[in-house]
Amino acid sequence: MEAVLRAEDIHVTYPNGVRANVGVTLEVRGGEVLGLLGENGAGKTTLVKVLSGLLRPDKGRIIYMGREVVFNTPRDALRLGIILAPQTPRLFPGLTVAEDVGLTMRLAGRGMGLQEVRRRLREISREYGLGVDPDARVWRLSMGERQRVNLAKIIMLDARVALLDEPTTHLTPMERRSLVQVMRRMASEGRAVVFITHRIGEALEACDRIAVMRKGRLVGVVERGEASREQLLRMMFGDYTPSKPSRRSGGPGAGRVLELVEVWVRGPHGTWAVRGASMSVEEGCVVGVAGVAGNGQRELFETVVGLRRPVRGRVLLMGVDVTRAPPLARRRMGMAVIPEERLGWGLVPGRSIVFNIAFAHAWLDGGFMVDWQSYRRLAEEIVSAMKVKARSVEDPVDSLSGGNMQRLLLGRELLRGARLVAAMNPTAGLDARTAEAVDSMLVEAASRGAGVLVFSEDLDELMTISDKIYVMSRGRLHGPFMRPFDYKAVAAAMTAG
Amino acid sequence: MNPAAIMLTGLSEATPLLLAALGEMIVERSGRVNLGVEGMMAVGAAAAAYAGVYTGSLAASLAFGALAACLLALVYVVAVVILGLDQIVVGLILVFMGKGLADIIGSWAGGAPGTPLTPIPGLGIDLVETASLALPPILWLILYHSWLGVELRAVGEDEEEAAARGINVRLVRGLAVLVGAALAGIGGAYVADAFHYGRWFSGVTEGLGWIAIADVILGYWHPLGVLAACYLTGLLFAVKPLLPVLGVPAELVDAAPYLAVLAAQVVATVICRRLGLTPPASVWWGELTG
């Protein structure tokens, strides 16, 4: 197979001194799925940003079809058919899917009428099984759905090189499997697909060749047939080997921390998002809510937290009816919240670590004056206890990596001694080591007696840490499924009506 | 007065608001708020009167109104769109600059009658009113059914992403501000030409610019919504003098239009959210998280 795109001796150093790419040379061939495997911070995203024109390397060359090219803007790469689907898809919230896709088509020099865009999107969606509705407004789509929009966009643009940055982040096991099929199919059409992932299993399943990166360097490239799990692990982590957090045995306690009784909730559009959901979370117990994104999990989570009021049904916290109680009252009762958006909901962007600790605590602590001294000490305690990598607690939270943000957030929420922990996709986008740490912290909170409610799109993760699992599908809760879990039964419930 | 006459008066009162509000809607769809509508309307009215007095041509009067407002809006384009200064401060500067400039230009016209705008015989409404009624559907087509409109809205949704995809954000936004200014200028010109025989006096457009901004919000940043909002406001203006006759206490008469607008705002918000319509994200992003 011929090399379509070749990165030669790419060097990138960020202004903060991080050497993200150190002499990376990599070849992408037409008709293959090339895995780019590595931990968070290994330099995978930096490399594809360089290849897609989003970032100019300090040194190095990009060769496209045997010719050296220089990308000044992403549009230059787009015109050659090199397209990047970022890990967190960024679409225009107020536009429809067709408008968003059509806009990119136009800017890529392949403009067509809106009707034509809608027709072709529908075709592609059906053909590849993407479930994309061209007339849906972007702001109502889940991250998983937005990811599928980006895939449809890549197919529509007839990309020669598709760079997929952690496309499985927001997908469920079934969706992941169908994504693998989509990638294989794109490769069989002669396209080059670069598949970034930190999951070895995925890489082995989907890729023809696997390139492993560690700390900004390319460690090596292995062919599909020659790659073994152990070898890839060694290449990714060096001497370190991650392990799954183990769930201690022992049944759930008697006390119900959270109980939902026949809860009906409307979504932002006024339609029913949650249809008569009943569930309970016992103390000392991890309860998982699985399901494909966009089946009402978000609305249910917001109902538990107190941001959305159910139209019918009751929410009980520690046996007390809190259906009409605001989030602050629930937090005072011992509720901790780990939202999906670490920055923006969990943490205030642009503000310091101290501010973010104080901000969450001051409302609970009451009083008129803010005791910055004590919050500074608290922030330092949290940072050291949670091993947050930060130069100073006065640094803005934005300067932290995703994993460190999540550590900080967990520290703030859990170290108070929460009785109910509500977490939405707590490990999304984190590397193996951090995800493992986050899961262990949630399990640990449960062993200290808290009831932990985890919404996740990662069924494997839920099966590892949960005592019982509910499955959400089209606004209804199925289950509970108890340990030991029957994978097939749980997965089947995901597609139930 | 019979209902038909009230409707006609309402339509006439609504016309300058509609022009200015549609212009501001275009600006806000591009992701900026130009608070200088009041100033642009004032300058538009003064320039229209001046041009009307000296050329005697209605077309020249309206064109000068638009042109003067555009020139004033260039300040906004340079300061906010190109240099990135604060849009609120610059918008307010436009208000004061516009009123000051209007007093100077208007004094050149000397308070003489210029080019009055009269209803088309047999139709009961004038040319500008007719055109302004055609404008909302046209803008709706452009905003929601042309790529130009999609680009404009994309810039207003997320300018970083728009720039990353290769849209020239400053160009789109700069043009939006100028088109918005031209419409506000014609709105001001209409006030002088249709309500005062092309005559100008200080404060002739007083307050209309602010109401236009409110009508953009009331109309939920949608051309047809803005049309409804402006017509409602215009009708309230037309009905207001009749209220004391109907026995409504004087204190309530002054408050009535605003109370009605408040009620309309609630209804409009509920309806628009059910329809899935959203304000431009970068201007009123708070709406989306509620």
PDB file of C-alpha atoms in Angstrom, chain A residues 75-182:
ATOM      1  CA  ARG A  75      -8.937  24.788   5.263  1.00  0.00           C
ATOM      2  CA  ASP A  76      -5.773  24.004   3.286  1.00  0.00           C
ATOM      3  CA  ALA A  77      -5.808  20.463   4.641  1.00  0.00           C
ATOM      4  CA  LEU A  78      -9.563  20.188   4.194  1.00  0.00           C
ATOM      5  CA  ARG A  79      -9.214  21.020   0.490  1.00  0.00           C
ATOM      6  CA  LEU A  80      -6.782  18.104   0.094  1.00  0.00           C
ATOM      7  CA  GLY A  81      -9.250  15.793   1.797  1.00  0.00           C
ATOM      8  CA  ILE A  82      -7.520  15.585   5.168  1.00  0.00           C
ATOM      9  CA  ILE A  83     -10.129  15.933   7.884  1.00  0.00           C
ATOM     10  CA  LEU A  84      -9.851  15.867  11.641  1.00  0.00           C
ATOM     11  CA  ALA A  85     -12.739  14.839  13.871  1.00  0.00           C
ATOM     12  CA  PRO A  86     -11.758  16.235  17.264  1.00  0.00           C
ATOM     13  CA  GLN A  87     -12.341  14.305  20.461  1.00  0.00           C
ATOM     14  CA  THR A  88     -15.009  16.732  21.606  1.00  0.00           C
ATOM     15  CA  PRO A  89     -16.956  17.608  18.481  1.00  0.00           C
ATOM     16  CA  ARG A  90     -17.469  21.323  18.139  1.00  0.00           C
ATOM     17  CA  LEU A  91     -20.572  22.103  16.143  1.00  0.00           C
ATOM     18  CA  PHE A  92     -22.680  25.257  16.012  1.00  0.00           C
ATOM     19  CA  PRO A  93     -25.364  24.804  18.687  1.00  0.00           C
ATOM     20  CA  GLY A  94     -28.130  26.850  17.044  1.00  0.00           C
ATOM     21  CA  LEU A  95     -27.766  25.355  13.577  1.00  0.00           C
ATOM     22  CA  THR A  96     -29.365  22.193  12.277  1.00  0.00           C
ATOM     23  CA  VAL A  97     -27.152  19.216  11.533  1.00  0.00           C
ATOM     24  CA  ALA A  98     -27.613  19.713   7.785  1.00  0.00           C
ATOM     25  CA  GLU A  99     -26.682  23.403   8.034  1.00  0.00           C
ATOM     26  CA  ASP A 100     -23.553  22.625  10.027  1.00  0.00           C
ATOM     27  CA  VAL A 101     -22.434  19.883   7.665  1.00  0.00           C
ATOM     28  CA  GLY A 102     -23.346  21.914   4.580  1.00  0.00           C
ATOM     29  CA  LEU A 103     -21.311  24.857   5.814  1.00  0.00           C
ATOM     30  CA  THR A 104     -18.189  22.718   6.036  1.00  0.00           C
ATOM     31  CA  MET A 105     -18.904  21.240   2.606  1.00  0.00           C
ATOM     32  CA  ARG A 106     -19.025  24.756   1.173  1.00  0.00           C
ATOM     33  CA  LEU A 107     -15.834  25.841   2.871  1.00  0.00           C
ATOM     34  CA  ALA A 108     -14.180  22.703   1.541  1.00  0.00           C
ATOM     35  CA  GLY A 109     -15.125  23.780  -1.954  1.00  0.00           C
ATOM     36  CA  ARG A 110     -17.855  21.161  -2.368  1.00  0.00           C
ATOM     37  CA  GLY A 111     -20.889  23.326  -1.836  1.00  0.00           C
ATOM     38  CA  MET A 112     -24.365  22.029  -2.547  1.00  0.00           C
ATOM     39  CA  GLY A 113     -27.943  22.994  -1.775  1.00  0.00           C
ATOM     40  CA  LEU A 114     -29.417  22.435   1.649  1.00  0.00           C
ATOM     41  CA  GLN A 115     -31.945  19.927   0.278  1.00  0.00           C
ATOM     42  CA  GLU A 116     -29.114  17.977  -1.324  1.00  0.00           C
ATOM     43  CA  VAL A 117     -27.164  18.000   1.964  1.00  0.00           C
ATOM     44  CA  ARG A 118     -30.199  16.678   3.830  1.00  0.00           C
ATOM     45  CA  ARG A 119     -30.825  13.965   1.272  1.00  0.00           C
ATOM     46  CA  ARG A 120     -27.215  12.770   1.249  1.00  0.00           C
ATOM     47  CA  LEU A 121     -26.947  12.903   5.054  1.00  0.00           C
ATOM     48  CA  ARG A 122     -30.006  10.692   5.302  1.00  0.00           C
ATOM     49  CA  GLU A 123     -28.517   8.292   2.763  1.00  0.00           C
ATOM     50  CA  ILE A 124     -25.174   8.071   4.536  1.00  0.00           C
ATOM     51  CA  SER A 125     -26.837   7.765   7.909  1.00  0.00           C
ATOM     52  CA  ARG A 126     -28.837   4.794   6.686  1.00  0.00           C
ATOM     53  CA  GLU A 127     -25.974   3.188   4.813  1.00  0.00           C
ATOM     54  CA  TYR A 128     -23.483   3.374   7.656  1.00  0.00           C
ATOM     55  CA  GLY A 129     -26.041   3.054  10.447  1.00  0.00           C
ATOM     56  CA  LEU A 130     -25.165   6.393  12.045  1.00  0.00           C
ATOM     57  CA  GLY A 131     -28.643   7.470  13.122  1.00  0.00           C
ATOM     58  CA  VAL A 132     -28.078  11.096  12.149  1.00  0.00           C
ATOM     59  CA  ASP A 133     -31.158  13.299  11.742  1.00  0.00           C
ATOM     60  CA  PRO A 134     -30.274  16.148   9.348  1.00  0.00           C
ATOM     61  CA  ASP A 135     -33.013  18.415  10.730  1.00  0.00           C
ATOM     62  CA  ALA A 136     -32.129  18.066  14.417  1.00  0.00           C
ATOM     63  CA  ARG A 137     -30.768  21.155  16.099  1.00  0.00           C
ATOM     64  CA  VAL A 138     -27.216  20.606  17.274  1.00  0.00           C
ATOM     65  CA  TRP A 139     -27.764  21.913  20.811  1.00  0.00           C
ATOM     66  CA  ARG A 140     -30.146  19.073  21.527  1.00  0.00           C
ATOM     67  CA  LEU A 141     -27.683  16.332  20.531  1.00  0.00           C
ATOM     68  CA  SER A 142     -25.571  14.380  22.974  1.00  0.00           C
ATOM     69  CA  MET A 143     -21.813  14.211  22.509  1.00  0.00           C
ATOM     70  CA  GLY A 144     -22.136  10.713  21.057  1.00  0.00           C
ATOM     71  CA  GLU A 145     -24.655  11.946  18.522  1.00  0.00           C
ATOM     72  CA  ARG A 146     -22.425  14.881  17.634  1.00  0.00           C
ATOM     73  CA  GLN A 147     -19.572  12.461  17.100  1.00  0.00           C
ATOM     74  CA  ARG A 148     -21.687  10.540  14.632  1.00  0.00           C
ATOM     75  CA  VAL A 149     -22.480  13.805  12.854  1.00  0.00           C
ATOM     76  CA  ASN A 150     -18.744  14.327  12.438  1.00  0.00           C
ATOM     77  CA  LEU A 151     -18.363  10.832  11.004  1.00  0.00           C
ATOM     78  CA  ALA A 152     -21.146  11.533   8.534  1.00  0.00           C
ATOM     79  CA  LYS A 153     -19.383  14.775   7.646  1.00  0.00           C
ATOM     80  CA  ILE A 154     -16.125  12.941   6.939  1.00  0.00           C
ATOM     81  CA  ILE A 155     -17.898  10.452   4.696  1.00  0.00           C
ATOM     82  CA  MET A 156     -19.775  13.227   2.906  1.00  0.00           C
ATOM     83  CA  LEU A 157     -16.588  15.170   2.338  1.00  0.00           C
ATOM     84  CA  ASP A 158     -15.170  12.024   0.770  1.00  0.00           C
ATOM     85  CA  ALA A 159     -12.069  12.343   2.929  1.00  0.00           C
ATOM     86  CA  ARG A 160      -8.869  10.700   1.700  1.00  0.00           C
ATOM     87  CA  VAL A 161      -7.407  10.880   5.174  1.00  0.00           C
ATOM     88  CA  ALA A 162      -9.752  10.762   8.167  1.00  0.00           C
ATOM     89  CA  LEU A 163      -8.127  11.624  11.479  1.00  0.00           C
ATOM     90  CA  LEU A 164     -10.389  10.441  14.301  1.00  0.00           C
ATOM     91  CA  ASP A 165      -9.300  11.712  17.700  1.00  0.00           C
ATOM     92  CA  GLU A 166     -10.628   9.343  20.384  1.00  0.00           C
ATOM     93  CA  PRO A 167     -13.915   8.837  18.533  1.00  0.00           C
ATOM     94  CA  THR A 168     -15.071   6.171  20.996  1.00  0.00           C
ATOM     95  CA  THR A 169     -15.010   8.496  24.007  1.00  0.00           C
ATOM     96  CA  HIS A 170     -18.753   9.048  24.117  1.00  0.00           C
ATOM     97  CA  LEU A 171     -19.907   5.769  22.613  1.00  0.00           C
ATOM     98  CA  THR A 172     -21.406   2.628  24.169  1.00  0.00           C
ATOM     99  CA  PRO A 173     -19.999  -0.833  23.432  1.00  0.00           C
ATOM    100  CA  MET A 174     -22.488  -1.407  20.645  1.00  0.00           C
ATOM    101  CA  GLU A 175     -21.884   1.944  19.056  1.00  0.00           C
ATOM    102  CA  ARG A 176     -18.186   1.301  19.341  1.00  0.00           C
ATOM    103  CA  ARG A 177     -18.535  -1.919  17.449  1.00  0.00           C
ATOM    104  CA  SER A 178     -20.482  -0.214  14.697  1.00  0.00           C
ATOM    105  CA  LEU A 179     -17.841   2.530  14.593  1.00  0.00           C
ATOM    106  CA  VAL A 180     -15.206  -0.129  13.977  1.00  0.00           C
ATOM    107  CA  GLN A 181     -17.305  -1.367  11.069  1.00  0.00           C
ATOM    108  CA  VAL A 182     -17.623   2.164   9.703  1.00  0.00           C
TER     109      VAL A 182
END
